[in-house]
Every structure is written in C-alpha cells, then in structure tokens.
Amino acid sequence: MSHPIELPDTGRPVTVYFHSELDDPLAWAQILTEALPDLRFLTGPACDSPESVDIALVWTPPPQGLNAFPNLRAVLSLGAGVDQLQLDSLRNPQISVARLVDPTLTARMVDYCKAAVFYLHRNFHVHQRQQVRRVWKFIAPVDAGTRRILILGQGVLGAAVAVGLADEGFHVSGWSRSPKGLPNVKSLCGENVLAPALAESDIVINLLPLTSQTRGILNRGFFSQIKPDTCLINVGRGAHLNEPDLLEALDEGKVAAAFLDVFDQEPLPPEHPFWSYAQVHVTPHVASLSDPAHSAATVIENIRRAMNRLPLVNAVDRSTGY
Ligand code: NAP
Ligand code: GLV
C-alpha cells in the first residue's frame, strides 16, 4: 500500500539511516521507499555520507553514534521505549525524538500481561511446583475481583493493560506521575501512595519507562513493602529490577513467582540463576514487538513532520526521558 506524502523541496533526497539488531531493514526499506520513492534508505556500519542523514530510524544507536550525523533532524525510535537510545549523549538539543506507539504493539502487551496474570490467578505456578513433587493438592479458585493488581506506569501500555484486566474483573490500580481517569482503574500518584498499595497487591506489573527516577525501583526496599506471596511481572526494562534483590525476595518467599521479559543483560547469560528458578518464568524480551506493517504510517508521518520542522507524533520529552 502506498502512502503518498509531500516533503519540502530541499534540493536533495531525504535520507533515513536505519539501525537495529532486531528489526528487518529490508521490510522497512521496502515500506518507506514505496511511500516515498525519492527517499534514500541507508543502513550498515559504513555510512559514507553522514552529513546527508536527516532522520535516524533506530532501535539502538549505530556503532558510530548518533552525533556522527551533523544534520540530523529527528531520531525515530523503533521501540516504545527510548532509554536504549542513550539520549543524554545526543549533543544537539534541537533534534526531536519520537517513539513508536502502535495498536498492535499495545495489543500484544495486553495479551502478554493477561496471560501471565491468568496463569498466576489460577495458581498454575503453585500446581506446576506440586507436579514436580507429584503432589495432588486442591486449591480452590477465587473470583478475579478478589485479586488486587498494581500496575506501575499508566502510559499507552500500562493504561491498556489496566483497562484490559479491569474488564476481566480484576481489582486494578495504576501508578503514574499524573492522575488518570480510566474506567474501573484506581489512579495512584506520588511516592507516598506506593507503600500502602504494595502492601495489599497480589500481582505487581512494571510498565514504567527506564529513567533516572525509575532505574532500580524494583529493589530490596520495594520488596520489603509487598505482602507475602506477591507475584511480579516485569515487562518494563531489565534495569528497573535489582536482580540479586529479587533472588533474595524469592528465597525468602516474599515473592511467590515472577514473569521476567526484560533483563539487565540481554540475551540472559546461560549461567544466570533466573534460568533455574522454578518460580521464575523467563521470556526473551518478546512481550511486545512492533511490526513495520502496522507502525510505518506514523514513521512516515514523522519523516514528513521532521522535514517540515513540525512537532513529531508521539514525541519524547528529552528532559524527562520518556
Ligand atoms: P509511556 O506512554 O511513556 O508511559 C509511561 C508511564 O510511566 C506514564 O504513565 C508515566 O506517568 C509513568 N511514569 C514515568 N515516570 C514515573 C515515575 N517516576 N513515577 C511514576 N510513574 C512514572 O510508556 P509506554 O508506551 O506505556 O511504555 C512503557 C515502557 O514499556 C517502555 O518505556 C518500555 O521500557 C517498556 N516496553 C517493553 C516492551 C517489552 O516487550 N517488554 C515493549 C514495549 C515497551 P505520567 O502518565 O504521569 O507521565
Ligand atoms: C520494546 O521493548 C520497546 O521498547 O518497544
């Protein structure tokens, strides 16, 4: 499908430099050049004309760094998160940054969190450990409404997960910096409300962005405030979690089970203790991936906006880091 758009006549082709270890350059090249036939799509470690690059479409910074492009107008993240772009090292404050917001990415995150929540809600984590010991022990199911779920982060993804779980009948609260008015979701703001919410939650889902304020938030102090047998779902970033502190909380039985999709070091090294903890469910950063077919329209719109020096869609505030 073609998306004809008008770009200003700069006298030279608009140039996009692509870099990602996860995304398919061919798929992106095809979809972008179909919409913008004059666009130059560059990728690969050797970029012979860095001064021609207008837009960086990247998951992580390329090996030469983003400052290697002296005329860069915009950095378009191939992810919903932008921490991996190391924006603090971007020297030119005029460069605008946008992240991906894509309904498919959101829907996949809702699926992942619902799957993990239902697994825990129906005590599969307990039955799975009983099976290993050949134990036949009945645990009476309870109503979803008796399960209290706390979601850290109420942005695009956290809000969608909150509403999705509330629709399933769970008791859902969402923590954010500013108040929200989501249907059937209790909005919590500020540091002071976190401890009482943690003390009554059965499942905590982390969907915060990684910033200087949220780095390491899932630490010993955090685990000391949760009620016994709380379960954790970390789909934010690995660096939100202090991994040794979680291992300690698991050993002490404070945390009953954890679904971990993101890690300090990815891929998770083979010798990492998480692999062999029965209470830990490891997934390889797959909770939610973007797909060019669904996210290209916004990227194309942002190329148009950047070339016309207009504010970007889904712009990132470089001062807050999300
Ligand atoms: P978003 O729309 O930017 O939302 C961020 C939310 O976090 C907002 O509600 C914000 O509050 C809140 N927040 C930020 N700093 C806070 C703080 N210090 N205290 C309390 N709340 C704070 O982000 P999103 O699109 O929902 O994505 C969230 C994160 O998910 C991404 O940054 C990324 O790390 C992760 N992610 C993971 C995967 C995966 O596959 N595992 C996929 C996509 C994304 P306000 O609303 O008040 O500003
Ligand atoms: C994935 O982790 C993303 O940020 O989109």
CSV table of C-alpha atoms and ligand atoms in Angstrom, one decimal:
chain,number,residue,atom,x,y,z
A,1,MET,CA,0.0,0.0,0.0
A,2,SER,CA,1.4,3.4,-0.9
A,3,HIS,CA,1.2,6.5,1.4
A,4,PRO,CA,2.0,9.4,-0.9
A,5,ILE,CA,3.1,12.4,1.2
A,6,GLU,CA,4.7,15.7,0.3
A,7,LEU,CA,8.1,16.6,1.6
A,8,PRO,CA,9.6,20.1,1.2
A,9,ASP,CA,11.9,20.5,-1.7
A,10,THR,CA,15.3,20.5,-0.1
A,11,GLY,CA,17.1,20.0,-3.4
A,12,ARG,CA,18.3,16.6,-2.4
A,13,PRO,CA,16.6,13.3,-1.4
A,14,VAL,CA,15.5,12.9,2.2
A,15,THR,CA,17.9,10.4,3.8
A,16,VAL,CA,17.0,7.9,6.5
A,17,TYR,CA,19.7,6.0,8.3
A,18,PHE,CA,18.4,2.7,9.8
A,19,HIS,CA,20.0,0.7,12.6
A,20,SER,CA,18.5,-2.2,14.6
A,21,GLU,CA,19.7,-5.6,15.8
A,22,LEU,CA,16.0,-6.7,16.0
A,23,ASP,CA,14.1,-5.2,13.1
A,24,ASP,CA,14.3,-6.2,9.4
A,25,PRO,CA,15.9,-3.5,7.3
A,26,LEU,CA,14.5,-4.9,4.1
A,27,ALA,CA,10.9,-4.7,5.3
A,28,TRP,CA,11.5,-1.1,6.4
A,29,ALA,CA,13.3,-0.1,3.2
A,30,GLN,CA,10.5,-1.5,1.1
A,31,ILE,CA,7.7,0.1,3.0
A,32,LEU,CA,9.3,3.5,3.3
A,33,THR,CA,10.6,3.7,-0.3
A,34,GLU,CA,7.2,2.6,-1.6
A,35,ALA,CA,5.6,5.5,0.2
A,36,LEU,CA,8.4,7.9,-0.5
A,37,PRO,CA,10.0,6.9,-3.8
A,38,ASP,CA,12.7,9.6,-3.6
A,39,LEU,CA,13.8,8.6,-0.1
A,40,ARG,CA,17.4,7.4,0.4
A,41,PHE,CA,17.5,4.5,2.8
A,42,LEU,CA,20.9,3.8,4.3
A,43,THR,CA,22.0,1.1,6.7
A,44,GLY,CA,25.1,-0.8,7.7
A,45,PRO,CA,28.2,0.3,9.7
A,46,ALA,CA,29.8,2.2,6.9
A,47,CYS,CA,27.8,5.4,6.1
A,48,ASP,CA,29.9,7.2,3.6
A,49,SER,CA,27.9,10.5,3.7
A,50,PRO,CA,26.9,11.1,7.3
A,51,GLU,CA,26.2,14.8,6.5
A,52,SER,CA,23.3,13.7,4.2
A,53,VAL,CA,21.4,11.9,7.0
A,54,ASP,CA,18.2,13.7,8.0
A,55,ILE,CA,16.5,11.0,10.1
A,56,ALA,CA,17.7,8.2,12.2
A,57,LEU,CA,15.3,5.3,12.4
A,58,VAL,CA,16.9,3.1,15.1
A,59,TRP,CA,16.4,0.7,17.9
A,60,THR,CA,19.8,1.4,19.4
A,61,PRO,CA,22.4,3.9,18.4
A,62,PRO,CA,24.5,2.8,15.4
A,63,PRO,CA,28.2,2.0,16.1
A,64,GLN,CA,29.3,5.4,15.0
A,65,GLY,CA,26.8,7.1,17.4
A,66,LEU,CA,24.0,9.5,16.6
A,67,ASN,CA,26.3,12.5,16.9
A,68,ALA,CA,28.1,11.3,13.8
A,69,PHE,CA,25.2,12.8,11.7
A,70,PRO,CA,25.7,16.6,11.8
A,71,ASN,CA,22.5,17.5,10.0
A,72,LEU,CA,20.2,15.1,11.9
A,73,ARG,CA,16.7,16.5,12.4
A,74,ALA,CA,15.0,13.6,14.2
A,75,VAL,CA,15.6,10.3,15.9
A,76,LEU,CA,12.6,7.9,15.4
A,77,SER,CA,12.8,5.0,17.9
A,78,LEU,CA,11.8,1.6,16.6
A,79,GLY,CA,10.6,0.8,20.1
A,80,ALA,CA,8.1,2.2,22.5
A,81,GLY,CA,10.9,2.8,25.0
A,82,VAL,CA,13.8,5.1,24.3
A,83,ASP,CA,16.2,4.5,27.1
A,84,GLN,CA,18.3,2.3,24.8
A,85,LEU,CA,19.0,5.3,22.6
A,86,GLN,CA,21.2,7.0,25.3
A,87,LEU,CA,19.6,10.3,24.5
A,88,ASP,CA,21.7,12.1,27.2
A,89,SER,CA,24.7,11.8,24.9
A,90,LEU,CA,22.9,13.4,22.0
A,91,ARG,CA,24.7,16.7,21.7
A,92,ASN,CA,22.2,18.8,19.6
A,93,PRO,CA,19.2,19.8,21.7
A,94,GLN,CA,17.3,20.7,18.6
A,95,ILE,CA,17.0,17.1,17.4
A,96,SER,CA,13.5,15.9,18.1
A,97,VAL,CA,12.8,12.3,19.2
A,98,ALA,CA,9.7,10.2,18.8
A,99,ARG,CA,8.9,6.7,20.0
A,100,LEU,CA,6.7,4.0,18.5
A,101,VAL,CA,3.1,3.9,19.5
A,102,ASP,CA,1.3,1.1,17.6
A,103,PRO,CA,-2.0,-0.6,18.3
A,104,THR,CA,-0.5,-4.0,17.5
A,105,LEU,CA,2.3,-3.5,20.0
A,106,THR,CA,-0.2,-2.4,22.6
A,107,ALA,CA,-2.5,-5.4,22.0
A,108,ARG,CA,0.5,-7.8,22.3
A,109,MET,CA,1.5,-6.3,25.6
A,110,VAL,CA,-2.1,-6.6,26.9
A,111,ASP,CA,-2.1,-10.3,25.7
A,112,TYR,CA,1.2,-11.0,27.5
A,113,CYS,CA,0.1,-9.4,30.8
A,114,LYS,CA,-3.3,-11.1,30.7
A,115,ALA,CA,-1.7,-14.5,30.0
A,116,ALA,CA,0.7,-14.1,32.9
A,117,VAL,CA,-2.0,-12.7,35.3
A,118,PHE,CA,-4.4,-15.6,34.5
A,119,TYR,CA,-1.6,-18.1,35.0
A,120,LEU,CA,-0.9,-16.7,38.4
A,121,HIS,CA,-4.6,-16.1,39.3
A,122,ARG,CA,-5.4,-19.8,38.6
A,123,ASN,CA,-2.4,-20.8,40.7
A,124,PHE,CA,-0.6,-22.6,37.8
A,125,HIS,CA,2.7,-21.6,39.4
A,126,VAL,CA,1.7,-23.5,42.5
A,127,HIS,CA,0.4,-26.5,40.7
A,128,GLN,CA,3.5,-26.6,38.5
A,129,ARG,CA,5.7,-26.9,41.5
A,130,GLN,CA,3.3,-29.5,43.0
A,131,GLN,CA,3.6,-31.5,39.9
A,132,VAL,CA,7.3,-31.8,40.2
A,133,ARG,CA,6.8,-33.3,43.6
A,134,ARG,CA,3.8,-35.4,42.4
A,135,VAL,CA,1.6,-33.6,45.0
A,136,TRP,CA,-2.2,-33.7,44.4
A,137,LYS,CA,-3.4,-30.7,46.4
A,138,PHE,CA,-6.6,-28.8,45.7
A,139,ILE,CA,-6.5,-25.0,45.8
A,140,ALA,CA,-10.0,-23.5,45.5
A,141,PRO,CA,-10.2,-20.9,42.7
A,142,VAL,CA,-11.2,-17.4,43.8
A,143,ASP,CA,-13.0,-14.7,41.9
A,144,ALA,CA,-10.9,-12.3,39.8
A,145,GLY,CA,-12.4,-9.4,41.8
A,146,THR,CA,-10.6,-10.6,44.9
A,147,ARG,CA,-7.2,-10.2,43.1
A,148,ARG,CA,-5.6,-6.8,43.5
A,149,ILE,CA,-3.3,-5.9,40.7
A,150,LEU,CA,-1.0,-2.9,40.8
A,151,ILE,CA,0.4,-1.5,37.5
A,152,LEU,CA,3.4,0.7,37.7
A,153,GLY,CA,3.1,3.1,34.7
A,154,GLN,CA,-0.1,4.3,33.2
A,155,GLY,CA,1.1,5.4,29.8
A,156,VAL,CA,0.0,3.9,26.5
A,157,LEU,CA,0.9,0.3,27.5
A,158,GLY,CA,0.1,0.5,31.3
A,159,ALA,CA,-3.3,2.0,30.7
A,160,ALA,CA,-4.2,-0.5,28.1
A,161,VAL,CA,-3.2,-3.4,30.3
A,162,ALA,CA,-5.1,-1.8,33.3
A,163,VAL,CA,-8.3,-1.4,31.3
A,164,GLY,CA,-7.9,-4.9,29.8
A,165,LEU,CA,-7.5,-6.5,33.3
A,166,ALA,CA,-10.3,-4.4,34.8
A,167,ASP,CA,-12.6,-5.7,32.0
A,168,GLU,CA,-11.7,-9.2,33.1
A,169,GLY,CA,-13.0,-8.4,36.6
A,170,PHE,CA,-9.7,-7.9,38.4
A,171,HIS,CA,-9.3,-5.1,41.0
A,172,VAL,CA,-6.8,-2.8,39.3
A,173,SER,CA,-4.8,0.2,40.5
A,174,GLY,CA,-2.4,2.1,38.3
A,175,TRP,CA,0.5,4.3,39.5
A,176,SER,CA,1.8,7.2,37.4
A,177,ARG,CA,3.1,10.7,37.9
A,178,SER,CA,-0.1,12.5,36.8
A,179,PRO,CA,-3.7,11.4,37.7
A,180,LYS,CA,-5.7,9.3,35.2
A,181,GLY,CA,-9.4,8.7,34.8
A,182,LEU,CA,-9.5,5.2,33.4
A,183,PRO,CA,-12.8,3.2,33.8
A,184,ASN,CA,-12.7,0.8,36.8
A,185,VAL,CA,-9.0,1.6,37.5
A,186,LYS,CA,-7.9,3.3,40.7
A,187,SER,CA,-5.5,6.1,39.9
A,188,LEU,CA,-2.5,6.4,42.2
A,189,CYS,CA,0.1,9.2,42.0
A,190,GLY,CA,3.2,10.1,44.0
A,191,GLU,CA,5.7,8.3,46.2
A,192,ASN,CA,3.5,8.2,49.3
A,193,VAL,CA,0.8,6.1,47.9
A,194,LEU,CA,3.1,3.4,46.7
A,195,ALA,CA,3.8,1.6,50.1
A,196,PRO,CA,0.1,1.1,51.0
A,197,ALA,CA,-0.7,-0.1,47.5
A,198,LEU,CA,2.2,-2.6,47.6
A,199,ALA,CA,1.1,-3.9,50.9
A,200,GLU,CA,-2.3,-5.0,49.5
A,201,SER,CA,-1.4,-6.1,45.9
A,202,ASP,CA,-1.3,-9.7,44.8
A,203,ILE,CA,0.3,-9.0,41.5
A,204,VAL,CA,2.6,-6.1,40.5
A,205,ILE,CA,3.2,-5.3,36.8
A,206,ASN,CA,6.0,-3.0,35.9
A,207,LEU,CA,5.4,-0.9,32.8
A,208,LEU,CA,7.4,2.2,33.7
A,209,PRO,CA,9.9,3.8,31.3
A,210,LEU,CA,13.5,3.5,32.3
A,211,THR,CA,14.6,6.9,33.5
A,212,SER,CA,17.0,8.2,36.2
A,213,GLN,CA,14.0,8.2,38.6
A,214,THR,CA,12.8,4.7,37.9
A,215,ARG,CA,16.1,2.8,37.5
A,216,GLY,CA,16.4,0.1,40.1
A,217,ILE,CA,12.9,0.8,41.5
A,218,LEU,CA,12.3,-2.9,42.0
A,219,ASN,CA,14.8,-3.4,44.8
A,220,ARG,CA,15.1,-4.7,48.3
A,221,GLY,CA,13.2,-1.7,49.8
A,222,PHE,CA,10.4,-2.3,47.3
A,223,PHE,CA,10.2,-6.0,48.1
A,224,SER,CA,10.2,-5.2,51.8
A,225,GLN,CA,6.9,-3.4,51.3
A,226,ILE,CA,5.0,-6.1,49.4
A,227,LYS,CA,2.7,-8.6,51.1
A,228,PRO,CA,3.9,-12.2,51.3
A,229,ASP,CA,3.4,-14.3,48.1
A,230,THR,CA,3.1,-11.3,45.8
A,231,CYS,CA,3.8,-12.1,42.1
A,232,LEU,CA,5.9,-9.8,39.9
A,233,ILE,CA,5.6,-9.3,36.1
A,234,ASN,CA,8.4,-7.2,34.8
A,235,VAL,CA,7.8,-6.1,31.2
A,236,GLY,CA,9.4,-2.6,31.5
A,237,ARG,CA,13.2,-2.8,31.4
A,238,GLY,CA,15.8,-5.1,33.0
A,239,ALA,CA,17.4,-2.1,34.7
A,240,HIS,CA,14.2,-1.4,36.7
A,241,LEU,CA,15.0,-4.6,38.6
A,242,ASN,CA,17.8,-5.2,41.1
A,243,GLU,CA,18.2,-8.9,40.2
A,244,PRO,CA,20.1,-10.0,43.4
A,245,ASP,CA,17.3,-8.4,45.4
A,246,LEU,CA,14.6,-10.3,43.6
A,247,LEU,CA,16.5,-13.6,44.1
A,248,GLU,CA,16.7,-12.8,47.8
A,249,ALA,CA,12.9,-12.0,47.9
A,250,LEU,CA,12.2,-15.3,46.1
A,251,ASP,CA,14.4,-17.2,48.5
A,252,GLU,CA,12.6,-15.6,51.5
A,253,GLY,CA,9.2,-16.4,50.0
A,254,LYS,CA,8.2,-12.7,49.8
A,255,VAL,CA,7.8,-13.0,46.0
A,256,ALA,CA,5.9,-16.2,45.1
A,257,ALA,CA,6.6,-16.0,41.3
A,258,ALA,CA,8.0,-13.7,38.7
A,259,PHE,CA,7.4,-13.3,35.0
A,260,LEU,CA,10.5,-11.6,33.6
A,261,ASP,CA,10.6,-10.5,30.0
A,262,VAL,CA,13.5,-8.0,30.2
A,263,PHE,CA,16.9,-8.2,31.8
A,264,ASP,CA,20.0,-6.2,32.8
A,265,GLN,CA,21.9,-8.2,30.2
A,266,GLU,CA,20.1,-9.5,27.1
A,267,PRO,CA,20.4,-12.2,26.0
A,268,LEU,CA,20.2,-13.5,29.6
A,269,PRO,CA,23.6,-15.4,30.1
A,270,PRO,CA,23.3,-19.2,30.2
A,271,GLU,CA,24.8,-19.3,33.7
A,272,HIS,CA,22.2,-16.8,35.1
A,273,PRO,CA,20.3,-18.1,38.2
A,274,PHE,CA,17.0,-17.0,36.8
A,275,TRP,CA,17.1,-19.9,34.3
A,276,SER,CA,16.9,-22.5,37.0
A,277,TYR,CA,14.5,-20.9,39.5
A,278,ALA,CA,11.2,-22.8,39.4
A,279,GLN,CA,9.3,-19.6,40.5
A,280,VAL,CA,10.8,-17.5,37.6
A,281,HIS,CA,9.3,-17.6,34.1
A,282,VAL,CA,11.8,-16.2,31.6
A,283,THR,CA,10.8,-14.9,28.2
A,284,PRO,CA,13.3,-13.3,25.8
A,285,HIS,CA,12.0,-9.7,25.5
A,286,VAL,CA,9.0,-10.8,23.5
A,287,ALA,CA,6.1,-9.3,25.4
A,288,SER,CA,5.5,-6.8,22.6
A,289,LEU,CA,7.3,-6.2,19.4
A,290,SER,CA,6.5,-3.7,16.7
A,291,ASP,CA,5.7,-4.6,13.2
A,292,PRO,CA,6.5,-2.3,10.2
A,293,ALA,CA,3.2,-3.0,8.5
A,294,HIS,CA,1.4,-1.5,11.5
A,295,SER,CA,3.8,1.2,12.6
A,296,ALA,CA,5.1,2.6,9.3
A,297,ALA,CA,2.3,5.1,8.8
A,298,THR,CA,3.3,7.0,11.9
A,299,VAL,CA,7.0,6.8,11.0
A,300,ILE,CA,6.2,8.2,7.5
A,301,GLU,CA,4.2,11.0,9.1
A,302,ASN,CA,7.1,11.8,11.4
A,303,ILE,CA,9.5,11.9,8.5
A,304,ARG,CA,7.2,14.4,6.9
A,305,ARG,CA,6.9,16.4,10.1
A,306,ALA,CA,10.7,16.4,10.8
A,307,MET,CA,11.4,17.6,7.3
A,308,ASN,CA,8.9,20.4,7.7
A,309,ARG,CA,10.2,21.2,11.2
A,310,LEU,CA,6.8,20.4,12.8
A,311,PRO,CA,6.3,18.7,16.2
A,312,LEU,CA,6.5,14.9,16.0
A,313,VAL,CA,3.7,12.5,16.7
A,314,ASN,CA,4.5,10.5,20.0
A,315,ALA,CA,7.3,12.9,20.8
A,316,VAL,CA,9.6,12.1,23.7
A,317,ASP,CA,10.3,14.8,26.2
A,318,ARG,CA,14.1,14.7,26.3
A,319,SER,CA,14.1,16.3,29.8
A,320,THR,CA,12.1,13.5,31.4
A,321,GLY,CA,13.5,10.7,29.2
A,322,TYR,CA,10.1,9.3,28.1
B,1,NAP,P1,4.6,5.9,28.3
B,1,NAP,O1,3.3,6.0,27.5
B,1,NAP,O2,5.6,6.9,28.1
B,1,NAP,O3,4.1,5.8,29.8
B,1,NAP,C1,5.0,5.9,30.9
B,1,NAP,C2,4.2,5.9,32.2
B,1,NAP,O4,5.1,5.8,33.3
B,1,NAP,C3,3.3,7.2,32.3
B,1,NAP,O5,2.1,6.8,32.9
B,1,NAP,C4,4.2,8.0,33.3
B,1,NAP,O6,3.4,8.8,34.1
B,1,NAP,C5,4.7,6.9,34.2
B,1,NAP,N1,5.9,7.3,34.9
B,1,NAP,C6,7.1,7.7,34.4
B,1,NAP,N2,8.0,8.0,35.3
B,1,NAP,C7,7.3,7.8,36.5
B,1,NAP,C8,7.7,7.9,37.9
B,1,NAP,N3,8.9,8.4,38.2
B,1,NAP,N4,6.8,7.6,38.8
B,1,NAP,C9,5.6,7.2,38.4
B,1,NAP,N5,5.2,7.0,37.2
B,1,NAP,C10,6.0,7.3,36.2
B,1,NAP,O7,5.2,4.5,28.0
B,1,NAP,P2,4.6,3.1,27.4
B,1,NAP,O8,4.4,3.2,26.0
B,1,NAP,O9,3.4,2.8,28.3
B,1,NAP,O10,5.8,2.1,27.7
B,1,NAP,C11,6.3,1.8,28.9
B,1,NAP,C12,7.6,1.0,28.8
B,1,NAP,O11,7.3,-0.3,28.5
B,1,NAP,C13,8.6,1.5,27.8
B,1,NAP,O12,9.3,2.6,28.2
B,1,NAP,C14,9.5,0.3,27.6
B,1,NAP,O13,10.5,0.3,28.6
B,1,NAP,C15,8.5,-0.9,28.0
B,1,NAP,N6,8.2,-1.8,26.9
B,1,NAP,C16,8.6,-3.1,27.0
B,1,NAP,C17,8.3,-4.0,25.9
B,1,NAP,C18,8.6,-5.4,26.0
B,1,NAP,O14,8.5,-6.1,25.0
B,1,NAP,N7,8.9,-5.9,27.2
B,1,NAP,C19,7.7,-3.5,24.8
B,1,NAP,C20,7.3,-2.1,24.7
B,1,NAP,C21,7.6,-1.3,25.8
B,1,NAP,P3,2.6,10.1,33.5
B,1,NAP,O15,1.5,9.4,32.7
B,1,NAP,O16,2.0,10.8,34.7
B,1,NAP,O17,3.6,10.8,32.7
B,2,GLV,C1,10.5,-2.8,23.4
B,2,GLV,O1,11.0,-3.2,24.4
B,2,GLV,C2,10.1,-1.5,23.1
B,2,GLV,O2,10.5,-0.6,23.8
B,2,GLV,O3,9.3,-1.3,22.2
